[in-house]
CSV table of C-alpha atoms (C1' of nucleotides) and ligand atoms in Angstrom, one decimal:
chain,number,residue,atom,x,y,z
A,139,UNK,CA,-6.8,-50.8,11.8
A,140,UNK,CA,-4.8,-49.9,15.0
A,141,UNK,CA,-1.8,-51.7,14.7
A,142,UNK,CA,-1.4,-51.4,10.9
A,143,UNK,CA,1.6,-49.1,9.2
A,144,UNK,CA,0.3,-47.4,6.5
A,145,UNK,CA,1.7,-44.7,3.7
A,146,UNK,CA,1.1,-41.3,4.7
A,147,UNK,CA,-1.7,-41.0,2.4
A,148,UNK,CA,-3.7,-43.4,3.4
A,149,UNK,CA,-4.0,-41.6,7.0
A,150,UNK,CA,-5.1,-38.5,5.7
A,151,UNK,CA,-7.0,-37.4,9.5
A,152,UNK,CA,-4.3,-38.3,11.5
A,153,UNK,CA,-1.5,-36.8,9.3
A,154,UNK,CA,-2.3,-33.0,9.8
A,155,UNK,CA,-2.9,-33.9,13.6
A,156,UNK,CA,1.1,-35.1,13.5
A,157,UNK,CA,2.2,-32.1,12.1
A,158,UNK,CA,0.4,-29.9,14.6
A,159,UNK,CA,2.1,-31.6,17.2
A,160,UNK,CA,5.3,-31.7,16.0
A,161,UNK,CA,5.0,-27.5,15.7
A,162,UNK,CA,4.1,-27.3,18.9
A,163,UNK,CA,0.6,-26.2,17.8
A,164,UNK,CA,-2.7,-27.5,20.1
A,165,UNK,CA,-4.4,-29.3,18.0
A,166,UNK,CA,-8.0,-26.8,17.3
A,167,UNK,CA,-11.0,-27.7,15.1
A,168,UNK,CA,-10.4,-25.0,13.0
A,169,UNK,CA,-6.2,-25.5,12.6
A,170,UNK,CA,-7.0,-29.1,11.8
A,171,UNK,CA,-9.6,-28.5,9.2
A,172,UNK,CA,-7.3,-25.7,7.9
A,173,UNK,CA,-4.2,-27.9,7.9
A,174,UNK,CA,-6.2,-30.3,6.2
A,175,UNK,CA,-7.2,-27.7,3.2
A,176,UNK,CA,-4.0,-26.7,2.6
A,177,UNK,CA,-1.6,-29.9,3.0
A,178,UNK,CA,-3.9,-32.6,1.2
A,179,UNK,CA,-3.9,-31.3,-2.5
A,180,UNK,CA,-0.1,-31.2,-2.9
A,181,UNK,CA,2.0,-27.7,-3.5
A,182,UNK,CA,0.0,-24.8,-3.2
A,183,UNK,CA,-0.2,-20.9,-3.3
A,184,UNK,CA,-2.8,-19.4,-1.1
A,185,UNK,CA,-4.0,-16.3,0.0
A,186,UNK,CA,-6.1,-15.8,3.4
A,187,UNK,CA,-9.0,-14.7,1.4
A,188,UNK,CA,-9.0,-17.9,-0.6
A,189,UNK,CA,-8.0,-20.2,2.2
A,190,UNK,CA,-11.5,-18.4,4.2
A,191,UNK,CA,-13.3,-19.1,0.7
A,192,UNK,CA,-12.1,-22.6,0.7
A,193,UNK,CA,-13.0,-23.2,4.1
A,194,UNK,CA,-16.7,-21.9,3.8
A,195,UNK,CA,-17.3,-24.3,0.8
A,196,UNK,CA,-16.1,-26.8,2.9
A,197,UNK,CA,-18.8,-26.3,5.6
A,198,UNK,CA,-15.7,-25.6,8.0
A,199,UNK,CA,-17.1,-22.7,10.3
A,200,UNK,CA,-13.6,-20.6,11.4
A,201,UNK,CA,-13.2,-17.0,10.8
A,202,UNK,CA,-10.9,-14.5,8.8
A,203,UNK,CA,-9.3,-13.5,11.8
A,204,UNK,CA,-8.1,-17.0,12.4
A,205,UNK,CA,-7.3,-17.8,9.3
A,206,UNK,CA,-5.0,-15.2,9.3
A,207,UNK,CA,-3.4,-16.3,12.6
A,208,UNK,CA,-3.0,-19.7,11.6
A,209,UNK,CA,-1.1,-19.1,8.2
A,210,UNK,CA,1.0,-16.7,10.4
A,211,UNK,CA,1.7,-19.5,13.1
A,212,UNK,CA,1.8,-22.3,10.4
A,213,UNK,CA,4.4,-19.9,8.9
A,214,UNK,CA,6.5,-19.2,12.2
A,215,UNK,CA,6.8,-23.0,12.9
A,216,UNK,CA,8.1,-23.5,9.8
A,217,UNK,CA,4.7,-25.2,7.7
A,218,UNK,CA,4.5,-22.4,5.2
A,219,UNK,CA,6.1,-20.2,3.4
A,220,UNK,CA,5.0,-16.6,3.0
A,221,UNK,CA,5.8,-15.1,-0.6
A,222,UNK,CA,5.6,-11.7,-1.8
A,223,UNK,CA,5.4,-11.3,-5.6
A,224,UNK,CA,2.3,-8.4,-6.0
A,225,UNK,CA,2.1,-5.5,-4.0
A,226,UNK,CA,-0.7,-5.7,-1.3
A,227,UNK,CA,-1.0,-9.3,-1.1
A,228,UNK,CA,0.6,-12.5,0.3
A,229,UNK,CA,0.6,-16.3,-0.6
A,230,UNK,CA,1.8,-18.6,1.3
A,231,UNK,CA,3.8,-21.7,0.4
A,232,UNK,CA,2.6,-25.1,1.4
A,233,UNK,CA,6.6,-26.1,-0.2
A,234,UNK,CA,8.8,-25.5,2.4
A,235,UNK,CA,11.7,-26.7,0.3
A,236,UNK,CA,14.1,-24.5,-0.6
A,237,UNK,CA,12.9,-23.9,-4.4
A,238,UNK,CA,12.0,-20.6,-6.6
A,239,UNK,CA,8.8,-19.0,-8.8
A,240,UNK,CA,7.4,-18.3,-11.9
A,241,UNK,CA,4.7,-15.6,-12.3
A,242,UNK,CA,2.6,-14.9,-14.9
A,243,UNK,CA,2.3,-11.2,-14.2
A,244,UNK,CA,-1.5,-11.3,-16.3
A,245,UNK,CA,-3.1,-13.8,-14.4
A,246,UNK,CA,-1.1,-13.9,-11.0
A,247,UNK,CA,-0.3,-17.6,-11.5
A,248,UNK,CA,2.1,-18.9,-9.3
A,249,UNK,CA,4.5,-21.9,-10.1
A,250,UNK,CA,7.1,-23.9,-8.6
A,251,UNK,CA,10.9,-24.1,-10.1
A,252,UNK,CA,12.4,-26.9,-8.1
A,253,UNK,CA,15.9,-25.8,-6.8
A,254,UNK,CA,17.8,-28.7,-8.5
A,255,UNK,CA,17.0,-26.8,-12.1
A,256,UNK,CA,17.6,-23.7,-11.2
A,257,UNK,CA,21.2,-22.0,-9.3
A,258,UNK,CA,22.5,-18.8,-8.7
A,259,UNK,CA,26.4,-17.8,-8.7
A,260,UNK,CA,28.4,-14.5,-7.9
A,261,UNK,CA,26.3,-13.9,-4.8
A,262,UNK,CA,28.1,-10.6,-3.0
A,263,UNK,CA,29.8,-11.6,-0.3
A,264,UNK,CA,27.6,-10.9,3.1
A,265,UNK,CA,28.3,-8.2,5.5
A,266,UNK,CA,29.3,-8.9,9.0
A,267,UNK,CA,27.0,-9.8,11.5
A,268,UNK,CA,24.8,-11.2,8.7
A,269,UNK,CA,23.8,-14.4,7.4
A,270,UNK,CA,22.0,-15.2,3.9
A,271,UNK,CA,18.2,-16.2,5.4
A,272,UNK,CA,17.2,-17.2,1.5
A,273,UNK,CA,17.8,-16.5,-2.0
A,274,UNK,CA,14.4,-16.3,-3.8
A,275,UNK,CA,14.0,-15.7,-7.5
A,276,UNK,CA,10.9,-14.9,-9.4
A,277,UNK,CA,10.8,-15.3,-13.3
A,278,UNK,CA,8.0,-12.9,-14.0
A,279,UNK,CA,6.4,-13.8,-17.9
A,280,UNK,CA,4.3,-11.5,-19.6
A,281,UNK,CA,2.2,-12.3,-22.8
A,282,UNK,CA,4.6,-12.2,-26.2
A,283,UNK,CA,4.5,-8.7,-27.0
B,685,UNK,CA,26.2,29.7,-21.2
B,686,UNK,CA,23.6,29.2,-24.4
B,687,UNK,CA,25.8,27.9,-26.6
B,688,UNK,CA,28.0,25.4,-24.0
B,689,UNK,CA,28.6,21.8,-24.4
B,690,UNK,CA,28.4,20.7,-20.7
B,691,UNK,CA,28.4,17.7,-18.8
B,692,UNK,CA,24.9,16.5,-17.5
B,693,UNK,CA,26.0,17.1,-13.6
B,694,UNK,CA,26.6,20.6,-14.9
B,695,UNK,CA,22.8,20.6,-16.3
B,696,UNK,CA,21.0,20.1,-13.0
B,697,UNK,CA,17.7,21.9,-14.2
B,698,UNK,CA,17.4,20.8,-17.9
B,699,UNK,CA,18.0,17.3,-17.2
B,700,UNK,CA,14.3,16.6,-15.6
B,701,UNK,CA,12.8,18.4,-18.0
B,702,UNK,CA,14.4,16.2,-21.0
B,703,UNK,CA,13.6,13.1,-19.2
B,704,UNK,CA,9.4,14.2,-18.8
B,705,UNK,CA,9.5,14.8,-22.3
B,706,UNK,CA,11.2,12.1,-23.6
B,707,UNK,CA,9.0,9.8,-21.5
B,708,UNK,CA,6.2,12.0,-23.2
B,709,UNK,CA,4.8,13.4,-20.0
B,710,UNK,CA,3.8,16.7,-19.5
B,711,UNK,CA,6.4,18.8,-17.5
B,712,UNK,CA,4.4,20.0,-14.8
B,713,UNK,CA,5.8,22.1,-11.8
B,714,UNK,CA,5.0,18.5,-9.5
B,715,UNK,CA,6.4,16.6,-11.9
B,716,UNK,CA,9.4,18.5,-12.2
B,717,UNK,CA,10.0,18.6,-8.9
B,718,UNK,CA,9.5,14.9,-7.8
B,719,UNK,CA,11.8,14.1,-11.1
B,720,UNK,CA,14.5,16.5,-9.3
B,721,UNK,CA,14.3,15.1,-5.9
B,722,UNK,CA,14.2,11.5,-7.2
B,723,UNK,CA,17.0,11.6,-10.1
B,724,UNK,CA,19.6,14.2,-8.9
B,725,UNK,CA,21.2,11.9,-6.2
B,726,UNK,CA,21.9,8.7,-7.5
B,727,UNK,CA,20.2,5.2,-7.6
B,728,UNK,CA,17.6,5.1,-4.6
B,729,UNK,CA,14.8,3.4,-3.9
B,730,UNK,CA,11.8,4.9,-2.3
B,731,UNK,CA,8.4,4.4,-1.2
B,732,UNK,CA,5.8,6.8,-2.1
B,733,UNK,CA,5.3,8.5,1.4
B,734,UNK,CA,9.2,9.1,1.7
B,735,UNK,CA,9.0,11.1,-1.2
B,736,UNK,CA,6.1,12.8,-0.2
B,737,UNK,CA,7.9,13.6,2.9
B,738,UNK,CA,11.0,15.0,1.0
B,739,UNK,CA,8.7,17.0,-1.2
B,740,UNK,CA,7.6,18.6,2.2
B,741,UNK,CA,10.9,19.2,3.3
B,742,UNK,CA,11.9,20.7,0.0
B,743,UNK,CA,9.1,22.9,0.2
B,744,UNK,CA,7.5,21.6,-3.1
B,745,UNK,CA,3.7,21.5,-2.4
B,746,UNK,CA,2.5,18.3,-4.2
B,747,UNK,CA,-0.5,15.8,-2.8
B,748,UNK,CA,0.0,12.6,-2.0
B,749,UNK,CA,-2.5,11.1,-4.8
B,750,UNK,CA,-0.3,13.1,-7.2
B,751,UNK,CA,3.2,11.5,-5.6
B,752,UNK,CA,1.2,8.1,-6.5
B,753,UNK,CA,0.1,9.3,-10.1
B,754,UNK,CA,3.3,10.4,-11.0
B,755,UNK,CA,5.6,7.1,-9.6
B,756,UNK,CA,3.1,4.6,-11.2
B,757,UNK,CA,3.3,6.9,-14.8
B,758,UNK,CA,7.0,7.5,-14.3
B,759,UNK,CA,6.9,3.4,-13.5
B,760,UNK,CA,5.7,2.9,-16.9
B,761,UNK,CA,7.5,5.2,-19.0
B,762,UNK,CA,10.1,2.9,-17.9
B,763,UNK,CA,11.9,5.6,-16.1
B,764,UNK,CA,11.3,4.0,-12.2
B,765,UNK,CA,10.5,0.3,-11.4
B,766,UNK,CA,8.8,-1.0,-9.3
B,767,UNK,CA,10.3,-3.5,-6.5
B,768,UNK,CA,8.0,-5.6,-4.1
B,769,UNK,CA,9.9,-7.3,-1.1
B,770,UNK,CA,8.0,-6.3,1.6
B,771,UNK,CA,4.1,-7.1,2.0
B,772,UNK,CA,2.1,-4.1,2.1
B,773,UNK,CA,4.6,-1.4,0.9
B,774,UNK,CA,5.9,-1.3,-2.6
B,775,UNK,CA,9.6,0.4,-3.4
B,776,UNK,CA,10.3,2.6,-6.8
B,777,UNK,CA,13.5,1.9,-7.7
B,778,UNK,CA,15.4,4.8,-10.0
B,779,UNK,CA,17.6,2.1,-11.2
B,780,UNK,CA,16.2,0.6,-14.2
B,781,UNK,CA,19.4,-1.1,-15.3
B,782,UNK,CA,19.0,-5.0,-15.3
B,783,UNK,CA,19.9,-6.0,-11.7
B,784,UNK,CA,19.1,-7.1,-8.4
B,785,UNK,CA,18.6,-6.9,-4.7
B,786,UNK,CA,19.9,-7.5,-1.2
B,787,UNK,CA,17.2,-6.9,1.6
B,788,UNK,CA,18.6,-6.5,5.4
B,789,UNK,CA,14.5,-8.0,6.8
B,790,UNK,CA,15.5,-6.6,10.1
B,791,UNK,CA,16.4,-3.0,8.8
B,792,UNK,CA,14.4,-3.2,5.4
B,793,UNK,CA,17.4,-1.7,3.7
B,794,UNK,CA,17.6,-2.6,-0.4
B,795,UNK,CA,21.0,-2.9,-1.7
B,796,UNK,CA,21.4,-3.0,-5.5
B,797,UNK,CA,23.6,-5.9,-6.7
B,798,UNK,CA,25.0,-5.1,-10.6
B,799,UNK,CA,23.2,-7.5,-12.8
B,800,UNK,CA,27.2,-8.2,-14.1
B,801,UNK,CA,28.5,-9.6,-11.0
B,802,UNK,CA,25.1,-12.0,-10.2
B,803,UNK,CA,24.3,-15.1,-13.0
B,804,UNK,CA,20.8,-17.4,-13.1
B,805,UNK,CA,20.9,-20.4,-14.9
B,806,UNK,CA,19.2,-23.1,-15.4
B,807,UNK,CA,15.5,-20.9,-16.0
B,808,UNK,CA,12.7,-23.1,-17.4
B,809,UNK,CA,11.6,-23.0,-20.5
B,810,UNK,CA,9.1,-20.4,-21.3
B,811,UNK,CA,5.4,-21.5,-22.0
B,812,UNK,CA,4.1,-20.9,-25.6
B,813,UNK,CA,2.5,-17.3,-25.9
B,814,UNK,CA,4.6,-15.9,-22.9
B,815,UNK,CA,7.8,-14.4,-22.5
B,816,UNK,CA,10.2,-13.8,-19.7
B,817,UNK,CA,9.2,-10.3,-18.9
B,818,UNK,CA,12.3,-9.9,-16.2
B,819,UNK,CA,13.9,-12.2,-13.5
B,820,UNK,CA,14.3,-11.0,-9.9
B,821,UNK,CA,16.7,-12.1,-7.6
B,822,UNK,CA,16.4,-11.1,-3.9
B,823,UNK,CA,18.8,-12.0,-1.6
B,824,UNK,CA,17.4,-11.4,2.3
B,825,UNK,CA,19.8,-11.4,5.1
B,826,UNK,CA,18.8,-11.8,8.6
B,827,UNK,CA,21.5,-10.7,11.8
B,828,UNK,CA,23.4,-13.7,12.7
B,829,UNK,CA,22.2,-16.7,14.8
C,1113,DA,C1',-14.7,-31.9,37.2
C,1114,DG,C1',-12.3,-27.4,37.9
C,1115,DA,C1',-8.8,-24.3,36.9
C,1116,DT,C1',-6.2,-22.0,33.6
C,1117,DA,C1',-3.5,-20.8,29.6
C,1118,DG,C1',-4.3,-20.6,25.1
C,1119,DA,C1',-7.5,-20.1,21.0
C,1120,DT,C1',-11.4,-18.1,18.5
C,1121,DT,C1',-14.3,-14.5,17.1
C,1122,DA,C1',-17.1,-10.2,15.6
C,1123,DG,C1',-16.3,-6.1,14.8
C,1124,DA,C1',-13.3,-2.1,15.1
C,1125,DT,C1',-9.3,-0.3,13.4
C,1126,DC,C1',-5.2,0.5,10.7
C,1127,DC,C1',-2.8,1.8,6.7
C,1128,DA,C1',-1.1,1.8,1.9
C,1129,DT,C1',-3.2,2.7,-2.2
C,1130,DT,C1',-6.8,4.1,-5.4
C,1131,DC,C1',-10.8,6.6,-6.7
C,1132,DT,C1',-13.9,10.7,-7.4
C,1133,DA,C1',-15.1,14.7,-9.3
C,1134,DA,C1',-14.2,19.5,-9.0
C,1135,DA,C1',-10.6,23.1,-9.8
C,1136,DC,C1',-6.5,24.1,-12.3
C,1137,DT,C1',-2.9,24.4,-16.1
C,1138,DG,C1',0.1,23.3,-20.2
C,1139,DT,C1',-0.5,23.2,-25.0
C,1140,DT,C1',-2.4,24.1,-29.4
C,1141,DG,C1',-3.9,26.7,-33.1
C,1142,DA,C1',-7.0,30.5,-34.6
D,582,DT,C1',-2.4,36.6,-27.9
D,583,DC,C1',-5.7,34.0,-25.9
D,584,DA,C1',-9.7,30.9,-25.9
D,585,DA,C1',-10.6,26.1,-25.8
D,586,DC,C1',-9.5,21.7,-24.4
D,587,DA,C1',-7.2,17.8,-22.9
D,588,DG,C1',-4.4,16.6,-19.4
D,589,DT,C1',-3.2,17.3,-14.4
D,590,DT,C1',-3.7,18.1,-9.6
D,591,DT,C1',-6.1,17.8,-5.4
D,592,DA,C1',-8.9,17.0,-0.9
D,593,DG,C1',-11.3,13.9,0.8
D,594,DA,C1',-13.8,9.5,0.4
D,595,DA,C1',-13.4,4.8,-0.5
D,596,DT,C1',-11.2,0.3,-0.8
D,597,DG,C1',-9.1,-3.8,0.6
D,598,DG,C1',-5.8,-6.6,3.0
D,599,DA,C1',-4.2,-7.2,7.4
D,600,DT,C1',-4.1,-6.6,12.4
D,601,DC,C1',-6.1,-5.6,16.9
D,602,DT,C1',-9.4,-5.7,20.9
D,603,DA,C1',-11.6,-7.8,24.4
D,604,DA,C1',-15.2,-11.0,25.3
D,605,DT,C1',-16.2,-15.9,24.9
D,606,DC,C1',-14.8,-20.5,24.3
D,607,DT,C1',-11.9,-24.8,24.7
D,608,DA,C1',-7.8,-28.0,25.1
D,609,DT,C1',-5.0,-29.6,28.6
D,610,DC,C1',-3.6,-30.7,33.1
D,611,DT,C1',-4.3,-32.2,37.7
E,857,MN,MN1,2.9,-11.7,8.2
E,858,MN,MN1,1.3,0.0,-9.1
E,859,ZN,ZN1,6.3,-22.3,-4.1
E,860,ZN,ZN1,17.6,-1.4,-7.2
DNA sequence: AGATAGATTAGATCCATTCTAAACTGTTGA
DNA sequence: TCAACAGTTTAGAATGGATCTAATCTATCT
């Protein structure tokens, strides 16, 4: 096995080891196992809560509190995403690219728009001393009246 | 003065009172009063303890349960709406126009942008049994590099 | 292996918002 | 005009997501 080159998904342990690197992140039990929940199952939208949930049925013993400060350093170094679409709660974004949302305001589902479909024009022009940090859109649908 | 045709400007006490009971809601003395210190000066948006604040300072005695009650019923009379940019701390917006928002992250200041001057195209299509309920652009700004 | 900076944790704390249930008030119609 | 009632207000409690504290643990370096 050692000398082999192989697809990224066929080195599914040493993949989220990589990436912790890369961030600058020591490489913990509990941030592996966590970057291992939420970067193996494609795009996803999680909360803390349901990352902590996950975790537990996954026999991975971490707390809440680290939970918490592992999305929040995932996010700073640029791994996730944080997005605020409901008052009182945050997802975060395992799609970094720069893309946009659909929310179905009944069930809180949360859905990718790739940003190839989708562009803005007529953006106001930016102050001074300013720079755009992102454009985010959110197409909120409701059930047909 | 009963009898006058006058501008609305010129009507600064029957205005609030029209609104309440065109949005069918009891005109209350609260009510009244949070309608006057939200409408009379132009598009804001506001969180629910700045208002209670400025009730304070205006010397109008209202609880803060009752500052909630009345921006989530005024919120769905239609006559606020509601803008989430921030986690934790939801915004009433008194402009219920279509259009949408610039957010300074460093400041928190909300700018509006005139839905008129801003265009989105290229929106999905719509899965069967929903509709597009609204789309929200929100451009955030961050000081320069 | 020992030293140390960094990470984890239980539990406390924070804070915006909602809830409870008792007191109060705008409205209706007798 | 005024009692009756539904709707409204309120203090204070409760909730729930998120953060903080400070004691314990561990990855890393020599
Ligand atoms: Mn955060
Ligand atoms: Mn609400
Ligand atoms: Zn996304
Ligand atoms: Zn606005």
């Amino acid at each position: 096995m050692s000398g082999m080159t192989m697809a990224t998904e066929a080195r599914p342990f040493s993949e989220p080891l990589d990436r912790l690197k890369r961030a600058g992140l020591r490489p913990t039990r509990q941030r592996l196992a966590l970057a291992r929940l939420l970067f193996s199952r494609g795009d996803r939208h999680v909360s803390a809560e349901q990352l902590h949930a996950e975790a537990k049925t996954a026999r991975v013993v971490v707390s809440l509190a680290t939970v918490y400060n592992t999305l929040n350093q995932f996010t700073r170094a640029g791994l996730l995403r944080e997005v605020v679409v409901k008052a009182g709660r945050s997802y975060f974004d395992t799609n970094t690219s720069d893309h946009h949302h659909v929310l179905a305001v009944a069930t809180g589902d949360l859905m990718d728009i790739p940003a190839g479909t989708l562009a803005v024009s007529g953006l106001p022009e930016v102050p001074d001393g300013l720079e755009v940090e992102r454009v985010d859109v959110v197409v909120r649908l409701r059930p047909r009246a």
